[in-house]
Amino acid sequence: MPELPEVEALRDFLADRLTGRTVERVTPVAVSVLKTYEPQPSALEGRTVTGVVRHGKFLDLAAGDLHLVVHLARAGWLRWRDSVPSAPARPGKGPLALRLTLATSEQGGDGGGFDLTEAGTRKRLAVYCVRDPSEVPGVARLGPDPLADEFTREVFAGLLRGERHRIKGLLRDQSVIAGVGNAYSDEILHAARLSPFKIAGELSEEEVSGLYEALRTTLRDAVERSRGLAAGALKSEKKTGLRVHGRTGEPCPVCGDTVREVSFSDSSLQYCPTCQTGGKPLADRRMSRLLK
Ligand SMILES: [Zn+2]
């Protein structure tokens, strides 16, 4: 699943290619992809893209006072096309969920555009056509962006104060902090040398400072690595940059201990016992409510 760094890199990539260009056609292909009814995405046709913004893990393509907001979810992706097939996209064939085609530029040549695709059978990729991004419920309830200048250590400490949730779940909660998901929360906790099961409100001042630094540094480094990469290369770059997430059974790059995993009903987390839990493996209780 793309998280803040990948979505930020996609934003960068799209801002370069879309800003100032005219939308020729927006074609929702998958039945479930479009979550709004009015305005229709066709209202974007003929308009000029004025900017591309990120809200947490949401991408927001603005064309004046209209916004096409995209949430790629777990299995969604964006594929850039220098030229878009002229045959109309048909539903039910493959992973194509929505296609946006640009008008031919004044320099001539093909207009290009992108496809939103989604693998698998659980369709969660969501597109909203709205007049204000805050009309998208997932955007309206987002917490602060952890890379924003205003996101100071004191702001972060305030979010943790009194929290009875486990730190792993809290970092992933989009209404607390925008943009961190399962992979980067594992990476951040590993960098901070904290157990994923620690209660957020019980961290010491020193632990809060360490976690704040780990949060900012891990995300900034991942954004830097991803920036400038083509959309197609982002997934493999994300995987390469991860130190514990998705690496069960591999050696920890810091201490050499074996990376372990705790499984839940619909996800799993990875951690290093030596770096994070005083050498003791966490019980694998297979209870998803632990993280809720
Ligand atoms: Zn380690």
mmCIF file of N, CA and C in Angstrom, residues 121-234:
data_model
loop_
_atom_site.group_PDB
_atom_site.id
_atom_site.type_symbol
_atom_site.label_atom_id
_atom_site.label_comp_id
_atom_site.label_asym_id
_atom_site.label_seq_id
_atom_site.Cartn_x
_atom_site.Cartn_y
_atom_site.Cartn_z
ATOM 1 N N THR A 121 -9.382 -8.820 -5.653
ATOM 2 C CA THR A 121 -10.846 -8.821 -5.745
ATOM 3 C C THR A 121 -11.482 -7.852 -4.760
ATOM 4 N N ARG A 122 -10.729 -7.471 -3.698
ATOM 5 C CA ARG A 122 -11.323 -6.530 -2.730
ATOM 6 C C ARG A 122 -11.099 -5.128 -3.249
ATOM 7 N N LYS A 123 -12.141 -4.535 -3.782
ATOM 8 C CA LYS A 123 -12.005 -3.233 -4.439
ATOM 9 C C LYS A 123 -12.137 -2.109 -3.413
ATOM 10 N N ARG A 124 -11.026 -1.433 -3.175
ATOM 11 C CA ARG A 124 -11.052 -0.339 -2.189
ATOM 12 C C ARG A 124 -10.577 0.980 -2.774
ATOM 13 N N LEU A 125 -9.979 0.927 -3.962
ATOM 14 C CA LEU A 125 -9.546 2.155 -4.625
ATOM 15 C C LEU A 125 -10.741 3.101 -4.732
ATOM 16 N N ALA A 126 -10.558 4.355 -4.341
ATOM 17 C CA ALA A 126 -11.694 5.273 -4.288
ATOM 18 C C ALA A 126 -11.349 6.598 -4.956
ATOM 19 N N VAL A 127 -12.252 7.091 -5.786
ATOM 20 C CA VAL A 127 -12.083 8.375 -6.451
ATOM 21 C C VAL A 127 -13.310 9.239 -6.149
ATOM 22 N N TYR A 128 -13.059 10.492 -5.843
ATOM 23 C CA TYR A 128 -14.123 11.434 -5.492
ATOM 24 C C TYR A 128 -13.985 12.652 -6.379
ATOM 25 N N CYS A 129 -15.095 13.106 -6.930
ATOM 26 C CA CYS A 129 -15.081 14.366 -7.665
ATOM 27 C C CYS A 129 -15.869 15.373 -6.839
ATOM 28 N N VAL A 130 -15.171 16.377 -6.317
ATOM 29 C CA VAL A 130 -15.786 17.295 -5.344
ATOM 30 C C VAL A 130 -15.378 18.753 -5.615
ATOM 31 N N ARG A 131 -16.111 19.671 -4.999
ATOM 32 C CA ARG A 131 -15.757 21.093 -5.126
ATOM 33 C C ARG A 131 -14.785 21.518 -4.042
ATOM 34 N N ASP A 132 -14.737 20.741 -2.954
ATOM 35 C CA ASP A 132 -13.815 21.026 -1.855
ATOM 36 C C ASP A 132 -13.307 19.685 -1.319
ATOM 37 N N PRO A 133 -11.978 19.516 -1.208
ATOM 38 C CA PRO A 133 -11.440 18.224 -0.747
ATOM 39 C C PRO A 133 -12.006 17.786 0.603
ATOM 40 N N SER A 134 -12.404 18.748 1.446
ATOM 41 C CA SER A 134 -12.924 18.371 2.764
ATOM 42 C C SER A 134 -14.300 17.698 2.672
ATOM 43 N N GLU A 135 -14.899 17.669 1.471
ATOM 44 C CA GLU A 135 -16.138 16.893 1.299
ATOM 45 C C GLU A 135 -15.860 15.393 1.308
ATOM 46 N N VAL A 136 -14.585 15.016 1.156
ATOM 47 C CA VAL A 136 -14.217 13.594 1.218
ATOM 48 C C VAL A 136 -14.046 13.229 2.692
ATOM 49 N N PRO A 137 -14.881 12.312 3.215
ATOM 50 C CA PRO A 137 -14.843 12.030 4.658
ATOM 51 C C PRO A 137 -13.445 11.660 5.152
ATOM 52 N N GLY A 138 -12.722 10.852 4.392
ATOM 53 C CA GLY A 138 -11.372 10.434 4.808
ATOM 54 C C GLY A 138 -10.397 11.594 4.879
ATOM 55 N N VAL A 139 -10.609 12.632 4.079
ATOM 56 C CA VAL A 139 -9.746 13.819 4.111
ATOM 57 C C VAL A 139 -10.158 14.706 5.282
ATOM 58 N N ALA A 140 -11.474 14.835 5.503
ATOM 59 C CA ALA A 140 -11.973 15.720 6.563
ATOM 60 C C ALA A 140 -11.482 15.281 7.936
ATOM 61 N N ARG A 141 -11.299 13.962 8.152
ATOM 62 C CA ARG A 141 -10.939 13.533 9.500
ATOM 63 C C ARG A 141 -9.431 13.327 9.690
ATOM 64 N N LEU A 142 -8.618 13.733 8.703
ATOM 65 C CA LEU A 142 -7.175 13.540 8.824
ATOM 66 C C LEU A 142 -6.570 14.355 9.964
ATOM 67 N N GLY A 143 -5.641 13.738 10.669
ATOM 68 C CA GLY A 143 -4.835 14.459 11.650
ATOM 69 C C GLY A 143 -3.768 15.276 10.942
ATOM 70 N N PRO A 144 -2.859 15.918 11.701
ATOM 71 C CA PRO A 144 -1.826 16.753 11.092
ATOM 72 C C PRO A 144 -0.830 15.949 10.253
ATOM 73 N N ASP A 145 -0.232 16.623 9.266
ATOM 74 C CA ASP A 145 0.775 15.991 8.420
ATOM 75 C C ASP A 145 2.115 15.996 9.163
ATOM 76 N N PRO A 146 2.739 14.821 9.317
ATOM 77 C CA PRO A 146 3.952 14.749 10.147
ATOM 78 C C PRO A 146 5.171 15.438 9.535
ATOM 79 N N LEU A 147 5.109 15.794 8.261
ATOM 80 C CA LEU A 147 6.254 16.501 7.672
ATOM 81 C C LEU A 147 6.047 18.013 7.610
ATOM 82 N N ALA A 148 4.883 18.471 8.055
ATOM 83 C CA ALA A 148 4.623 19.909 8.039
ATOM 84 C C ALA A 148 5.520 20.623 9.058
ATOM 85 N N ASP A 149 5.870 21.882 8.769
ATOM 86 C CA ASP A 149 6.703 22.662 9.688
ATOM 87 C C ASP A 149 6.050 22.802 11.061
ATOM 88 N N GLU A 150 4.705 22.890 11.084
ATOM 89 C CA GLU A 150 3.997 23.085 12.344
ATOM 90 C C GLU A 150 3.993 21.828 13.202
ATOM 91 N N PHE A 151 4.374 20.693 12.618
ATOM 92 C CA PHE A 151 4.346 19.435 13.369
ATOM 93 C C PHE A 151 5.603 19.335 14.238
ATOM 94 N N THR A 152 5.561 20.030 15.360
ATOM 95 C CA THR A 152 6.718 20.071 16.259
ATOM 96 C C THR A 152 6.679 18.898 17.238
ATOM 97 N N ARG A 153 7.746 18.729 17.997
ATOM 98 C CA ARG A 153 7.767 17.702 19.027
ATOM 99 C C ARG A 153 6.627 17.921 20.026
ATOM 100 N N GLU A 154 6.324 19.181 20.331
ATOM 101 C CA GLU A 154 5.266 19.473 21.301
ATOM 102 C C GLU A 154 3.897 19.069 20.757
ATOM 103 N N VAL A 155 3.681 19.314 19.460
ATOM 104 C CA VAL A 155 2.415 18.890 18.833
ATOM 105 C C VAL A 155 2.300 17.370 18.929
ATOM 106 N N PHE A 156 3.388 16.684 18.606
ATOM 107 C CA PHE A 156 3.398 15.218 18.643
ATOM 108 C C PHE A 156 3.141 14.716 20.065
ATOM 109 N N ALA A 157 3.839 15.307 21.050
ATOM 110 C CA ALA A 157 3.654 14.894 22.441
ATOM 111 C C ALA A 157 2.198 15.081 22.860
ATOM 112 N N GLY A 158 1.559 16.138 22.376
ATOM 113 C CA GLY A 158 0.153 16.397 22.686
ATOM 114 C C GLY A 158 -0.764 15.309 22.141
ATOM 115 N N LEU A 159 -0.403 14.758 20.990
ATOM 116 C CA LEU A 159 -1.225 13.695 20.392
ATOM 117 C C LEU A 159 -1.144 12.397 21.199
ATOM 118 N N LEU A 160 -0.018 12.184 21.860
ATOM 119 C CA LEU A 160 0.178 10.944 22.614
ATOM 120 C C LEU A 160 -0.378 11.022 24.036
ATOM 121 N N ARG A 161 -0.439 12.239 24.571
ATOM 122 C CA ARG A 161 -0.774 12.429 25.985
ATOM 123 C C ARG A 161 -2.128 11.789 26.329
ATOM 124 N N GLY A 162 -2.112 10.943 27.333
ATOM 125 C CA GLY A 162 -3.352 10.337 27.816
ATOM 126 C C GLY A 162 -3.884 9.208 26.938
ATOM 127 N N GLU A 163 -3.199 8.892 25.852
ATOM 128 C CA GLU A 163 -3.687 7.863 24.926
ATOM 129 C C GLU A 163 -3.501 6.469 25.502
ATOM 130 N N ARG A 164 -4.559 5.676 25.526
ATOM 131 C CA ARG A 164 -4.479 4.324 26.052
ATOM 132 C C ARG A 164 -4.206 3.297 24.954
ATOM 133 N N HIS A 165 -4.123 3.752 23.709
ATOM 134 C CA HIS A 165 -3.888 2.813 22.603
ATOM 135 C C HIS A 165 -2.410 2.458 22.507
ATOM 136 N N ARG A 166 -2.167 1.309 21.886
ATOM 137 C CA ARG A 166 -0.782 0.906 21.647
ATOM 138 C C ARG A 166 -0.191 1.795 20.566
ATOM 139 N N ILE A 167 1.101 2.058 20.699
ATOM 140 C CA ILE A 167 1.747 3.045 19.832
ATOM 141 C C ILE A 167 1.672 2.651 18.353
ATOM 142 N N LYS A 168 1.770 1.355 18.063
ATOM 143 C CA LYS A 168 1.686 0.897 16.667
ATOM 144 C C LYS A 168 0.354 1.313 16.030
ATOM 145 N N GLY A 169 -0.739 1.061 16.765
ATOM 146 C CA GLY A 169 -2.061 1.404 16.244
ATOM 147 C C GLY A 169 -2.249 2.907 16.125
ATOM 148 N N LEU A 170 -1.705 3.630 17.098
ATOM 149 C CA LEU A 170 -1.870 5.081 17.097
ATOM 150 C C LEU A 170 -1.158 5.732 15.903
ATOM 151 N N LEU A 171 0.054 5.250 15.602
ATOM 152 C CA LEU A 171 0.801 5.831 14.476
ATOM 153 C C LEU A 171 0.066 5.625 13.147
ATOM 154 N N ARG A 172 -0.668 4.523 13.053
ATOM 155 C CA ARG A 172 -1.385 4.190 11.810
ATOM 156 C C ARG A 172 -2.735 4.885 11.708
ATOM 157 N N ASP A 173 -3.197 5.453 12.814
ATOM 158 C CA ASP A 173 -4.539 6.041 12.839
ATOM 159 C C ASP A 173 -4.517 7.376 12.084
ATOM 160 N N GLN A 174 -5.194 7.416 10.933
ATOM 161 C CA GLN A 174 -5.130 8.596 10.067
ATOM 162 C C GLN A 174 -5.707 9.847 10.722
ATOM 163 N N SER A 175 -6.595 9.662 11.710
ATOM 164 C CA SER A 175 -7.179 10.833 12.360
ATOM 165 C C SER A 175 -6.229 11.398 13.428
ATOM 166 N N VAL A 176 -5.172 10.654 13.748
ATOM 167 C CA VAL A 176 -4.163 11.150 14.699
ATOM 168 C C VAL A 176 -2.999 11.777 13.932
ATOM 169 N N ILE A 177 -2.427 11.010 12.980
ATOM 170 C CA ILE A 177 -1.330 11.484 12.131
ATOM 171 C C ILE A 177 -1.656 11.065 10.704
ATOM 172 N N ALA A 178 -1.543 11.976 9.771
ATOM 173 C CA ALA A 178 -1.941 11.693 8.385
ATOM 174 C C ALA A 178 -0.806 11.062 7.586
ATOM 175 N N GLY A 179 -1.046 9.904 7.005
ATOM 176 C CA GLY A 179 -0.136 9.383 5.990
ATOM 177 C C GLY A 179 0.712 8.177 6.353
ATOM 178 N N VAL A 180 0.775 7.828 7.664
ATOM 179 C CA VAL A 180 1.596 6.682 8.068
ATOM 180 C C VAL A 180 0.725 5.430 8.073
ATOM 181 N N GLY A 181 1.215 4.358 7.463
ATOM 182 C CA GLY A 181 0.467 3.101 7.422
ATOM 183 C C GLY A 181 1.239 1.987 8.088
ATOM 184 N N ASN A 182 0.924 0.769 7.720
ATOM 185 C CA ASN A 182 1.490 -0.401 8.385
ATOM 186 C C ASN A 182 3.003 -0.510 8.181
ATOM 187 N N ALA A 183 3.476 -0.220 6.983
ATOM 188 C CA ALA A 183 4.905 -0.406 6.703
ATOM 189 C C ALA A 183 5.750 0.640 7.439
ATOM 190 N N TYR A 184 5.437 1.911 7.271
ATOM 191 C CA TYR A 184 6.282 2.945 7.877
ATOM 192 C C TYR A 184 6.129 3.005 9.396
ATOM 193 N N SER A 185 4.985 2.578 9.945
ATOM 194 C CA SER A 185 4.915 2.541 11.410
ATOM 195 C C SER A 185 5.882 1.480 11.948
ATOM 196 N N ASP A 186 6.022 0.338 11.252
ATOM 197 C CA ASP A 186 7.036 -0.649 11.662
ATOM 198 C C ASP A 186 8.442 -0.045 11.583
ATOM 199 N N GLU A 187 8.711 0.665 10.510
ATOM 200 C CA GLU A 187 10.041 1.241 10.308
ATOM 201 C C GLU A 187 10.366 2.309 11.357
ATOM 202 N N ILE A 188 9.374 3.141 11.659
ATOM 203 C CA ILE A 188 9.559 4.233 12.625
ATOM 204 C C ILE A 188 9.818 3.662 14.018
ATOM 205 N N LEU A 189 9.042 2.634 14.407
ATOM 206 C CA LEU A 189 9.220 2.034 15.732
ATOM 207 C C LEU A 189 10.564 1.318 15.837
ATOM 208 N N HIS A 190 11.013 0.730 14.744
ATOM 209 C CA HIS A 190 12.334 0.080 14.739
ATOM 210 C C HIS A 190 13.427 1.135 14.909
ATOM 211 N N ALA A 191 13.301 2.239 14.169
ATOM 212 C CA ALA A 191 14.302 3.304 14.270
ATOM 213 C C ALA A 191 14.325 3.898 15.678
ATOM 214 N N ALA A 192 13.142 3.967 16.314
ATOM 215 C CA ALA A 192 13.051 4.543 17.661
ATOM 216 C C ALA A 192 13.353 3.510 18.741
ATOM 217 N N ARG A 193 13.574 2.266 18.366
ATOM 218 C CA ARG A 193 13.843 1.161 19.293
ATOM 219 C C ARG A 193 12.732 1.008 20.323
ATOM 220 N N LEU A 194 11.486 1.070 19.844
ATOM 221 C CA LEU A 194 10.330 0.942 20.740
ATOM 222 C C LEU A 194 9.489 -0.272 20.373
ATOM 223 N N SER A 195 8.950 -0.924 21.409
ATOM 224 C CA SER A 195 8.024 -2.030 21.169
ATOM 225 C C SER A 195 6.732 -1.498 20.556
ATOM 226 N N PRO A 196 6.209 -2.178 19.527
ATOM 227 C CA PRO A 196 4.943 -1.739 18.929
ATOM 228 C C PRO A 196 3.781 -1.799 19.911
ATOM 229 N N PHE A 197 3.922 -2.579 20.977
ATOM 230 C CA PHE A 197 2.812 -2.752 21.916
ATOM 231 C C PHE A 197 2.846 -1.777 23.093
ATOM 232 N N LYS A 198 3.831 -0.897 23.145
ATOM 233 C CA LYS A 198 3.844 0.096 24.226
ATOM 234 C C LYS A 198 2.591 0.963 24.173
ATOM 235 N N ILE A 199 2.104 1.339 25.348
ATOM 236 C CA ILE A 199 0.939 2.220 25.420
ATOM 237 C C ILE A 199 1.409 3.649 25.137
ATOM 238 N N ALA A 200 0.747 4.297 24.178
ATOM 239 C CA ALA A 200 1.215 5.598 23.689
ATOM 240 C C ALA A 200 1.378 6.614 24.811
ATOM 241 N N GLY A 201 0.396 6.673 25.702
ATOM 242 C CA GLY A 201 0.409 7.681 26.759
ATOM 243 C C GLY A 201 1.420 7.410 27.861
ATOM 244 N N GLU A 202 2.068 6.244 27.816
ATOM 245 C CA GLU A 202 3.020 5.889 28.880
ATOM 246 C C GLU A 202 4.479 6.047 28.464
ATOM 247 N N LEU A 203 4.726 6.602 27.271
ATOM 248 C CA LEU A 203 6.114 6.806 26.839
ATOM 249 C C LEU A 203 6.770 7.889 27.698
ATOM 250 N N SER A 204 8.062 7.688 27.993
ATOM 251 C CA SER A 204 8.790 8.713 28.733
ATOM 252 C C SER A 204 9.066 9.902 27.811
ATOM 253 N N GLU A 205 9.464 11.022 28.393
ATOM 254 C CA GLU A 205 9.806 12.211 27.600
ATOM 255 C C GLU A 205 10.892 11.884 26.573
ATOM 256 N N GLU A 206 11.852 11.087 27.020
ATOM 257 C CA GLU A 206 12.963 10.702 26.150
ATOM 258 C C GLU A 206 12.464 9.831 24.993
ATOM 259 N N GLU A 207 11.563 8.909 25.309
ATOM 260 C CA GLU A 207 11.005 8.039 24.259
ATOM 261 C C GLU A 207 10.178 8.841 23.252
ATOM 262 N N VAL A 208 9.431 9.827 23.762
ATOM 263 C CA VAL A 208 8.646 10.678 22.865
ATOM 264 C C VAL A 208 9.573 11.428 21.905
ATOM 265 N N SER A 209 10.673 11.975 22.450
ATOM 266 C CA SER A 209 11.630 12.696 21.602
ATOM 267 C C SER A 209 12.238 11.776 20.559
ATOM 268 N N GLY A 210 12.629 10.568 20.971
ATOM 269 C CA GLY A 210 13.221 9.609 20.044
ATOM 270 C C GLY A 210 12.247 9.196 18.962
ATOM 271 N N LEU A 211 10.996 8.995 19.353
ATOM 272 C CA LEU A 211 9.973 8.585 18.391
ATOM 273 C C LEU A 211 9.668 9.712 17.411
ATOM 274 N N TYR A 212 9.632 10.936 17.917
ATOM 275 C CA TYR A 212 9.400 12.092 17.040
ATOM 276 C C TYR A 212 10.508 12.193 15.992
ATOM 277 N N GLU A 213 11.758 12.066 16.435
ATOM 278 C CA GLU A 213 12.882 12.124 15.492
ATOM 279 C C GLU A 213 12.800 10.999 14.469
ATOM 280 N N ALA A 214 12.481 9.786 14.951
ATOM 281 C CA ALA A 214 12.397 8.620 14.062
ATOM 282 C C ALA A 214 11.283 8.801 13.028
ATOM 283 N N LEU A 215 10.159 9.358 13.476
ATOM 284 C CA LEU A 215 9.023 9.597 12.583
ATOM 285 C C LEU A 215 9.406 10.545 11.450
ATOM 286 N N ARG A 216 9.992 11.677 11.834
ATOM 287 C CA ARG A 216 10.342 12.681 10.822
ATOM 288 C C ARG A 216 11.451 12.178 9.899
ATOM 289 N N THR A 217 12.492 11.580 10.495
ATOM 290 C CA THR A 217 13.644 11.159 9.703
ATOM 291 C C THR A 217 13.283 10.020 8.753
ATOM 292 N N THR A 218 12.542 9.037 9.256
ATOM 293 C CA THR A 218 12.170 7.886 8.416
ATOM 294 C C THR A 218 11.343 8.349 7.218
ATOM 295 N N LEU A 219 10.367 9.213 7.466
ATOM 296 C CA LEU A 219 9.505 9.661 6.363
ATOM 297 C C LEU A 219 10.268 10.571 5.402
ATOM 298 N N ARG A 220 11.070 11.482 5.947
ATOM 299 C CA ARG A 220 11.838 12.383 5.076
ATOM 300 C C ARG A 220 12.798 11.611 4.180
ATOM 301 N N ASP A 221 13.503 10.627 4.776
ATOM 302 C CA ASP A 221 14.447 9.825 3.997
ATOM 303 C C ASP A 221 13.716 9.073 2.887
ATOM 304 N N ALA A 222 12.543 8.525 3.224
ATOM 305 C CA ALA A 222 11.796 7.760 2.218
ATOM 306 C C ALA A 222 11.295 8.686 1.108
ATOM 307 N N VAL A 223 10.887 9.897 1.467
ATOM 308 C CA VAL A 223 10.451 10.860 0.447
ATOM 309 C C VAL A 223 11.631 11.199 -0.467
ATOM 310 N N GLU A 224 12.792 11.418 0.135
ATOM 311 C CA GLU A 224 13.976 11.758 -0.667
ATOM 312 C C GLU A 224 14.352 10.645 -1.634
ATOM 313 N N ARG A 225 14.305 9.401 -1.140
ATOM 314 C CA ARG A 225 14.638 8.259 -2.005
ATOM 315 C C ARG A 225 13.649 8.132 -3.154
ATOM 316 N N SER A 226 12.372 8.454 -2.884
ATOM 317 C CA SER A 226 11.324 8.230 -3.883
ATOM 318 C C SER A 226 11.207 9.372 -4.878
ATOM 319 N N ARG A 227 11.645 10.554 -4.480
ATOM 320 C CA ARG A 227 11.421 11.736 -5.302
ATOM 321 C C ARG A 227 12.120 11.594 -6.653
ATOM 322 N N GLY A 228 11.415 11.944 -7.700
ATOM 323 C CA GLY A 228 12.017 11.901 -9.021
ATOM 324 C C GLY A 228 11.910 10.536 -9.685
ATOM 325 N N LEU A 229 11.467 9.528 -8.918
ATOM 326 C CA LEU A 229 11.294 8.215 -9.550
ATOM 327 C C LEU A 229 10.001 8.211 -10.354
ATOM 328 N N ALA A 230 10.011 7.470 -11.437
ATOM 329 C CA ALA A 230 8.788 7.308 -12.212
ATOM 330 C C ALA A 230 7.795 6.503 -11.380
ATOM 331 N N ALA A 231 6.506 6.711 -11.660
ATOM 332 C CA ALA A 231 5.469 6.040 -10.880
ATOM 333 C C ALA A 231 5.720 4.541 -10.802
ATOM 334 N N GLY A 232 6.176 3.948 -11.893
ATOM 335 C CA GLY A 232 6.358 2.504 -11.947
ATOM 336 C C GLY A 232 7.453 1.986 -11.033
ATOM 337 N N ALA A 233 8.415 2.833 -10.683
ATOM 338 C CA ALA A 233 9.567 2.388 -9.896
ATOM 339 C C ALA A 233 9.349 2.554 -8.395
ATOM 340 N N LEU A 234 8.262 3.185 -7.997
ATOM 341 C CA LEU A 234 8.086 3.525 -6.588
ATOM 342 C C LEU A 234 7.889 2.317 -5.693
#
